[in-house]
Tab-separated table of C-alpha atoms in Angstrom:
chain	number	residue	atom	x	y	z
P	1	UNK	CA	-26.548	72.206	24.441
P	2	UNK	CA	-28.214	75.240	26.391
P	3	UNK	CA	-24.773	76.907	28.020
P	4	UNK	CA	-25.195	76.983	31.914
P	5	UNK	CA	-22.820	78.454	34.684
P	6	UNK	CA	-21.744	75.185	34.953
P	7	UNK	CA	-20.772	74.802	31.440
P	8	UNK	CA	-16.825	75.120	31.968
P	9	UNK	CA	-13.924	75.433	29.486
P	10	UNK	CA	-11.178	74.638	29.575
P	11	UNK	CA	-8.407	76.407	28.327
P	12	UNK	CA	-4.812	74.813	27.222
P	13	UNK	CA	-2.025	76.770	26.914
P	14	UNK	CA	1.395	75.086	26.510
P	15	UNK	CA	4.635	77.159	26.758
P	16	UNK	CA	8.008	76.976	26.800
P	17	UNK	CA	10.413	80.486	27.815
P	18	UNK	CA	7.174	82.979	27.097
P	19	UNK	CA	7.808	85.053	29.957
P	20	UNK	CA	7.288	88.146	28.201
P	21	UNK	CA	3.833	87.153	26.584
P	22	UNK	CA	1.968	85.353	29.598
P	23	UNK	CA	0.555	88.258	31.812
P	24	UNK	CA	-0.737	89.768	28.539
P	25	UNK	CA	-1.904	86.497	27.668
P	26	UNK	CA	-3.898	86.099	30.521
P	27	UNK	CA	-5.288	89.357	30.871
P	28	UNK	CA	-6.482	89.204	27.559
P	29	UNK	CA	-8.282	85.414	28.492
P	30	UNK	CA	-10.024	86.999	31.256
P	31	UNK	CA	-11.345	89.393	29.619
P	32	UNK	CA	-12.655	87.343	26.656
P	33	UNK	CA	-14.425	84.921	29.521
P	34	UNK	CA	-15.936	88.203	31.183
P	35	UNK	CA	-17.585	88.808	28.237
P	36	UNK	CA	-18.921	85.302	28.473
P	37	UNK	CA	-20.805	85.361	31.798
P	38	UNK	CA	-22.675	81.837	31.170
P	39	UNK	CA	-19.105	80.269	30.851
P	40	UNK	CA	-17.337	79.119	33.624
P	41	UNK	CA	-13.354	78.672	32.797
P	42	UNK	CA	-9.856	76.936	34.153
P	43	UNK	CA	-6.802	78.143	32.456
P	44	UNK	CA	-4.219	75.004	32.115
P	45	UNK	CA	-0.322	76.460	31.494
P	46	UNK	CA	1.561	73.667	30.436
P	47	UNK	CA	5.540	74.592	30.958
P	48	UNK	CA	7.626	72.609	28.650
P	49	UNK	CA	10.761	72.770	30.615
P	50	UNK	CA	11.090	76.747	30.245
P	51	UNK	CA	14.782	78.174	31.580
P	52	UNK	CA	13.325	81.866	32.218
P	53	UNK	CA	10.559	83.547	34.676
P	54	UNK	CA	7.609	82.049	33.236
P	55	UNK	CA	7.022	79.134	35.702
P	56	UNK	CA	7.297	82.016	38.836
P	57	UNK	CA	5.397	84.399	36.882
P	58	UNK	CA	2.344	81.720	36.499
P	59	UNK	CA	3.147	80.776	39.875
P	60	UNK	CA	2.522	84.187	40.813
P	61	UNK	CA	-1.174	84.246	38.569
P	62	UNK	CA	-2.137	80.905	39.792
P	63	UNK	CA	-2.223	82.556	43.561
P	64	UNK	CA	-4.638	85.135	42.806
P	65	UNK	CA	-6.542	83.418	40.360
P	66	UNK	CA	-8.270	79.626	41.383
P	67	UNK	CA	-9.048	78.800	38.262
P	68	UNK	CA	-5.563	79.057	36.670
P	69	UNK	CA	-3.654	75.926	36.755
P	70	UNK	CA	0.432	75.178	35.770
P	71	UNK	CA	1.913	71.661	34.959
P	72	UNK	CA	5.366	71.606	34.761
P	73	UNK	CA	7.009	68.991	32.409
P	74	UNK	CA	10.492	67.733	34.052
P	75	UNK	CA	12.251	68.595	30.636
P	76	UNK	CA	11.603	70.020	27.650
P	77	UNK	CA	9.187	67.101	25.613
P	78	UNK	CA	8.226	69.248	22.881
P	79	UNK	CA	4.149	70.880	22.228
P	80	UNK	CA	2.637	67.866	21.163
P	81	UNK	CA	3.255	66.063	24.192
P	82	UNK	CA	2.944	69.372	26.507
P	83	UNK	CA	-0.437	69.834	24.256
P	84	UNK	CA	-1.053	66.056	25.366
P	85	UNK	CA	-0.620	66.645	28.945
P	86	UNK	CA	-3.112	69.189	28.892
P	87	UNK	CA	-5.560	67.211	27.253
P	88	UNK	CA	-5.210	65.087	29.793
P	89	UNK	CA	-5.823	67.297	32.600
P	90	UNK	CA	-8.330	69.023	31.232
P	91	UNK	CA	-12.054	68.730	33.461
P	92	UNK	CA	-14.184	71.390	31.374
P	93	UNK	CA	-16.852	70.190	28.809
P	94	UNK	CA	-14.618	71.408	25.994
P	95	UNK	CA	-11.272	72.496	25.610
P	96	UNK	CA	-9.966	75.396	23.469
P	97	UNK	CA	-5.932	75.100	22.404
P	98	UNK	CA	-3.695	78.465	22.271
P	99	UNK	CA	-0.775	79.272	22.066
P	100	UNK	CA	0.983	81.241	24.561
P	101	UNK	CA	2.957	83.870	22.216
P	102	UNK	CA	-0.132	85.950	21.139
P	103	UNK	CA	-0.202	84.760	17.822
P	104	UNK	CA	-3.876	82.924	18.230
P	105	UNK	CA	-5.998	85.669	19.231
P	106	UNK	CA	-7.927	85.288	22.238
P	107	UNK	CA	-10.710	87.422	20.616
P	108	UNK	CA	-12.259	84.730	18.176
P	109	UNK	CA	-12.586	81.968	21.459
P	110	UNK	CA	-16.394	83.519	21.506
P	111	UNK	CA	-16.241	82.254	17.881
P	112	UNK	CA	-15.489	78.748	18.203
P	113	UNK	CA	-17.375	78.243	21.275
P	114	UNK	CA	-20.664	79.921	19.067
P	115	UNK	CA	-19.971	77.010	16.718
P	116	UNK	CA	-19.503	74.730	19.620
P	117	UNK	CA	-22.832	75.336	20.963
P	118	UNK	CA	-24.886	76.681	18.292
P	119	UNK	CA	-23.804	74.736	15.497
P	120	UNK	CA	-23.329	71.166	17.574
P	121	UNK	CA	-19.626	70.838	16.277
P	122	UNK	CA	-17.655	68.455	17.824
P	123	UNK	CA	-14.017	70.249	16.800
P	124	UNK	CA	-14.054	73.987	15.777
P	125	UNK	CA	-10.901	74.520	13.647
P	126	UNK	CA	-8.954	78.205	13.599
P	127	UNK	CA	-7.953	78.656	10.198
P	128	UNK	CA	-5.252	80.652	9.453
P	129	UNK	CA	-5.894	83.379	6.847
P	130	UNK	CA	-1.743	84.338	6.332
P	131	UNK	CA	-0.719	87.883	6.749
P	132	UNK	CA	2.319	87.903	4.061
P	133	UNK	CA	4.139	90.345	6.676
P	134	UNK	CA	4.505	88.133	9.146
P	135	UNK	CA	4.955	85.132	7.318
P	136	UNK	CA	8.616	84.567	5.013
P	137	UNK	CA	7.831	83.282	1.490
P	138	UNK	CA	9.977	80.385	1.877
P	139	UNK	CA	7.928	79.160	5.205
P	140	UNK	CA	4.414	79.445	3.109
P	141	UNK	CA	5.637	77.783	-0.278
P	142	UNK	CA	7.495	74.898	2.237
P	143	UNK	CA	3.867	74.685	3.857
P	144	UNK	CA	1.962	74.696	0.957
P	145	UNK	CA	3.995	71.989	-0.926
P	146	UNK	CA	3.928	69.908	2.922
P	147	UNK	CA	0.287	69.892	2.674
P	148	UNK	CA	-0.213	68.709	-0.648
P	149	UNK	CA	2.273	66.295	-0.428
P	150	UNK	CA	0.845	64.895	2.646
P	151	UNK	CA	-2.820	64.937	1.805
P	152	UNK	CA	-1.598	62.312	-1.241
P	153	UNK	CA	-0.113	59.597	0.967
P	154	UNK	CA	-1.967	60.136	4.341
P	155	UNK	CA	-4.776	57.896	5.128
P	156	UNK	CA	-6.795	60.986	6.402
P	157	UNK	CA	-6.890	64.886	5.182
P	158	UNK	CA	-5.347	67.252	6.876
P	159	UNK	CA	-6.672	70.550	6.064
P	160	UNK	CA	-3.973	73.680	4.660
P	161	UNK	CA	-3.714	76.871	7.115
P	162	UNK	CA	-5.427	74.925	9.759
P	163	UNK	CA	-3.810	75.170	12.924
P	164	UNK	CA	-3.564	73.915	16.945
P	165	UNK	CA	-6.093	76.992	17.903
P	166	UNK	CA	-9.259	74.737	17.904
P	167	UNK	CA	-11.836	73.822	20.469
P	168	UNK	CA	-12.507	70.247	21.140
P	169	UNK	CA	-15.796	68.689	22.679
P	170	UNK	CA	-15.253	66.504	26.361
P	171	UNK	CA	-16.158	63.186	23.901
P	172	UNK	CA	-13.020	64.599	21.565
P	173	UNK	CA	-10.912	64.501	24.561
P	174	UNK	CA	-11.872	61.276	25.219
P	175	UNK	CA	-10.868	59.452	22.388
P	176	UNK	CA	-7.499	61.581	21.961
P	177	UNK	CA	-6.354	60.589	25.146
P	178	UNK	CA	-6.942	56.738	24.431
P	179	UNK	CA	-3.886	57.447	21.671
P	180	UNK	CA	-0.387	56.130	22.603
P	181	UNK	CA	1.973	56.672	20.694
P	182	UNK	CA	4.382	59.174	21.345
P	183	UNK	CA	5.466	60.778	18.198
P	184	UNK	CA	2.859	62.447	17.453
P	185	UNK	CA	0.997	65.410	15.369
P	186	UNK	CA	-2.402	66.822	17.039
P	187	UNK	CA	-3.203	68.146	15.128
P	188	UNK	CA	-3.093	64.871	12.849
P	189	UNK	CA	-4.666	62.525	15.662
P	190	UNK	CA	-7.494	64.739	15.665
P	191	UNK	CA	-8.377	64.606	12.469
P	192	UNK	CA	-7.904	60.721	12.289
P	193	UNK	CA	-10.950	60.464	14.948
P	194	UNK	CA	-13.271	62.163	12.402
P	195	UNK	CA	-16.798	64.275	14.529
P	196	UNK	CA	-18.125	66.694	13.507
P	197	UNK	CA	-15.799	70.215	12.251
P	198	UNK	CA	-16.466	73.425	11.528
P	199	UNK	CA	-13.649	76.409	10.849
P	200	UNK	CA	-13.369	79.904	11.955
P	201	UNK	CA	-11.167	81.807	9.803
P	202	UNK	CA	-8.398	84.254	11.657
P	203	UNK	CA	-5.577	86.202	11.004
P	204	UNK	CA	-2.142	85.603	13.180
P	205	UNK	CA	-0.970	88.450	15.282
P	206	UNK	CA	2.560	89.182	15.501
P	207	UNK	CA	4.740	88.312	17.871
P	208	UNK	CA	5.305	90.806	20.507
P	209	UNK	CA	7.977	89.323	22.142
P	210	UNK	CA	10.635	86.554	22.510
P	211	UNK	CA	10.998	84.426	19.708
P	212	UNK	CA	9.073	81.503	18.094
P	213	UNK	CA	10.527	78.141	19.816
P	214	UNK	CA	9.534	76.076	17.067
P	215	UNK	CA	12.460	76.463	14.393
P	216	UNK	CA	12.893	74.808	10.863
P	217	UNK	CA	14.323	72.046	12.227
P	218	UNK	CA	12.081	71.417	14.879
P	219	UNK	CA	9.259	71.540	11.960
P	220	UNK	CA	11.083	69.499	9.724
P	221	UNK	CA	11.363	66.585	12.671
P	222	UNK	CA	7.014	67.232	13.218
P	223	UNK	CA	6.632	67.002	9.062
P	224	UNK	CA	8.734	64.014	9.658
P	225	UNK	CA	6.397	62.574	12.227
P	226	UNK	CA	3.007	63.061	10.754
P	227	UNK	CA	4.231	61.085	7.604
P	228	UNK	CA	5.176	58.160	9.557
P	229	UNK	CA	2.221	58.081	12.041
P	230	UNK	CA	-0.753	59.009	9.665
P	231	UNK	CA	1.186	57.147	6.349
P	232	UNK	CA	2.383	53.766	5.560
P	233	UNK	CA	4.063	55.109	1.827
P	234	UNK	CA	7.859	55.754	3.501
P	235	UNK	CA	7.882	51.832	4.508
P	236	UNK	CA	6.552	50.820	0.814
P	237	UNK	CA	8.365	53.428	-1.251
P	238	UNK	CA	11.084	50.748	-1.716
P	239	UNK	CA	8.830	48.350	-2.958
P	240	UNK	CA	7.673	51.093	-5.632
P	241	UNK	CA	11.230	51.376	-6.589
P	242	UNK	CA	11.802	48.163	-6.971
P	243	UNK	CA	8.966	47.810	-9.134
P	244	UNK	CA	9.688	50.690	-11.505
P	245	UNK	CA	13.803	49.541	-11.926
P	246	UNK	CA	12.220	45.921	-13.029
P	247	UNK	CA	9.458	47.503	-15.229
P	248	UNK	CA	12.587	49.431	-16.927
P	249	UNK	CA	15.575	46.709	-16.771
P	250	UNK	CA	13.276	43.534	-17.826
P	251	UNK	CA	13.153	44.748	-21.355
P	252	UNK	CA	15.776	46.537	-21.834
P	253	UNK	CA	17.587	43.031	-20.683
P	254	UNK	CA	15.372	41.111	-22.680
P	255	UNK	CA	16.019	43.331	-26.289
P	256	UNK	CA	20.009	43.095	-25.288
P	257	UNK	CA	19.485	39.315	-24.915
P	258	UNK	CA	17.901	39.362	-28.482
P	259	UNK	CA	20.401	42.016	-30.133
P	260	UNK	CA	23.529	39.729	-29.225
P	261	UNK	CA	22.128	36.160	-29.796
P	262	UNK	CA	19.413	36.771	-32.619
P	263	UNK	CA	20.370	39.593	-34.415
P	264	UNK	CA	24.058	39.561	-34.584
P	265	UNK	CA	24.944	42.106	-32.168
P	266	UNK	CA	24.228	45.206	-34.343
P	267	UNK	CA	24.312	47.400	-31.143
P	268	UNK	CA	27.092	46.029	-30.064
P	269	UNK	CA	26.414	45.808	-26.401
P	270	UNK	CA	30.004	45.305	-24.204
P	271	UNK	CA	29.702	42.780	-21.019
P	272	UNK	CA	29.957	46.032	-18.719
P	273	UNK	CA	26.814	47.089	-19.897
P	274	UNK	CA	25.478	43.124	-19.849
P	275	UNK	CA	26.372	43.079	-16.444
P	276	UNK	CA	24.958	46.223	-15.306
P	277	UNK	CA	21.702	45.590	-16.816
P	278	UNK	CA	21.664	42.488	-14.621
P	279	UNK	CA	22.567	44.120	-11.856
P	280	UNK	CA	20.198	46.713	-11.924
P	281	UNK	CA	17.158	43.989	-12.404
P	282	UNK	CA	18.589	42.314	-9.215
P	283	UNK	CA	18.563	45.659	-7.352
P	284	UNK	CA	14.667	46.039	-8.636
P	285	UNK	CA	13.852	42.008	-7.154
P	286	UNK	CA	15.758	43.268	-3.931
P	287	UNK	CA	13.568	46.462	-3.132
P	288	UNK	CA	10.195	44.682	-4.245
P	289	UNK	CA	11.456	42.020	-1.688
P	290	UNK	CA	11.788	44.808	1.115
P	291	UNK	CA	8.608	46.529	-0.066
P	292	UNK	CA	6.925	43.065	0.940
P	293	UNK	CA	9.224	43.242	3.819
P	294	UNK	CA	7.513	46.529	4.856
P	295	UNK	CA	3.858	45.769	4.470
P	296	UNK	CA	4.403	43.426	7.398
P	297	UNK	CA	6.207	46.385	8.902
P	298	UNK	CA	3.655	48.147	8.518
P	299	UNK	CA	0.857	45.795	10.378
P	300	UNK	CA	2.664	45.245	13.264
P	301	UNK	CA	3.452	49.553	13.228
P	302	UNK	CA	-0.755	49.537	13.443
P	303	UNK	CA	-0.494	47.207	16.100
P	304	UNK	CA	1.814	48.802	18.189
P	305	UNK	CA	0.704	52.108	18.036
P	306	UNK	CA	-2.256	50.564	19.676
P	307	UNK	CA	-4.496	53.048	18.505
P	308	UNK	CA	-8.345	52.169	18.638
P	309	UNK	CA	-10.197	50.382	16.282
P	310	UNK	CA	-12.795	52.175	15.864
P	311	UNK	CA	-14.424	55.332	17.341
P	312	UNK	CA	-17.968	55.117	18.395
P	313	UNK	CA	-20.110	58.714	17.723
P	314	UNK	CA	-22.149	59.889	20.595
P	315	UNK	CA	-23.849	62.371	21.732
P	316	UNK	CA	-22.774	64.830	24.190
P	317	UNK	CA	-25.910	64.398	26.335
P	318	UNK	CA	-24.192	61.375	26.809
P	319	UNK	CA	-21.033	62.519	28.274
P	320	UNK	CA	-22.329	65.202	30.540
């Protein structure tokens, strides 16, 4: 695609109490989208029930500036769903996602909208390259082990270090927003539709100011969420149980069954441990029974979620 002045971005910024980061932020937009005459741009704030001056201090951009935009959420719904409602508002032919503390530098949008254009990617990925002094050890080894552990049991790959900075193409957009459920990862969802993806390695700023909103629990309860939504092992994990406690309590039950009726008790086996051994092989037949129970689970979990069946691959000259 040749860029035009009619080729608009669109830029989504969710936020919630960044008061102290959103003039910089936007001063530092505009001047990335001077630099980038042939682009036309609308800047989307997304206020996710903030309790300081960021709302008025958009407010107070969004009259001097057309092309800036604020959505306020009633309450506080958390980034994937303020990232959603963006999505969902957004008019341009792509859409780049930033974060509103700085930490994404505005500086490398040139980047991904270079791949966008040049290369004929369909999602350009920021990939964080970690700076170890602004990162704790214990929040890269937790990540690190996440990934890995997620990339086993999800149905898709979810790349390490890549991150919510990315630019999506208008036919992106449209097949995110036909997803409905609403615990959700993005980041996730967007890899689960598949185009086209190319990275653009960056290194996170620091935080100027304020302090990050997401804490460990609040990543905990998203880790949470994009093993249920892009994973069906949770709901049969107790059917692997179950099969592992039969595998080791059938024989074991079997050679004390032999030892006390056919070989004159040599290992002298009391009725407590008799009894135990038979309780642990009905424990095993119990879980295998629920990990049946949850591959029904499971169907009518892809059946609510109503996701769609399949996603079609066109070309943008299609959209436009």
């Amino acid at each position: 695609m040749t860029p035009t002045k009619t080729t608009l971005i669109s830029v989504i910024i969710p936020l919630k109490d960044e008061a102290d980061n959103l003039r910089e932020l936007y001063r530092q937009l505009v001047k990335v989208f001077a630099a980038l005459p042939k682009y036309r741009y609308e800047f989307i704030f997304v206020d996710d029930g903030s309790t300081d001056k960021s709302v008025k201090i958009i407010q107070d951009i969004e009259k001097h500036d057309k092309k800036v935009r604020l959505i306020r959420l009633a309450r506080n719904f958390g980034k994937e769903i303020a990232t959603t409602a963006g999505l969902h508002k957004a008019r341009g032919q792509a859409a780049i996602l930033i974060d509103s503390d700085l930490q994404h530098p505005p500086e490398v949008i040139p980047e991904l909208i270079k791949k966008w254009h040049d290369g004929g990617y369909d999602v350009v990925i920021g990939r964080r390259q970690r700076a170890k002094k602004h990162t704790s050890l214990t929040k890269r080894t937790t990540s690190r082990w996440f990934y890995r552990f997620i990339n086993r049991i999800a149905t898709v790959e979810i790349v390490h270090n890549a991150t919510d900075f990315r630019l999506l193409d208008k036919v992106v957009i449209k097949e995110f927003n036909r997803f409905t459920e609403r615990n959700r990862m993005t980041r996730g969802l967007i890899d689960w539709l598949g185009f086209s993806r190319a990275y653009v390695d960056f290194v996170p700023a620091k935080r100027l100011y304020g302090q990050a909103s997401y804490t460990y629990s609040s990543l905990v309860k998203l880790a949470l969420s994009t093993v249920v939504s892009l994973s069906f092992f949770p709901l049969r994990l107790a059917g692997y149980l179950g099969v592992l406690i039969v595998i080791f309590s059938a024989p074991l039950a079997v050679f004390i069954f032999i030892d006390r009726y056919m070989l004159d008790n040599s290992f002298q086996f009391s009725g407590v441990a008799i009894v135990a051994v038979m309780l642990l092989f009905l424990v095993g037949v119990v879980l295998i029974c629920l990990g049946l129970i949850a591959l029904y689970i499971a169907d009518i979990y892809g059946e609510v979620v109503n996701r769609p069946l399949y996603v079609e691959k066109r070309r943008r000259s299609d959209e436009i």
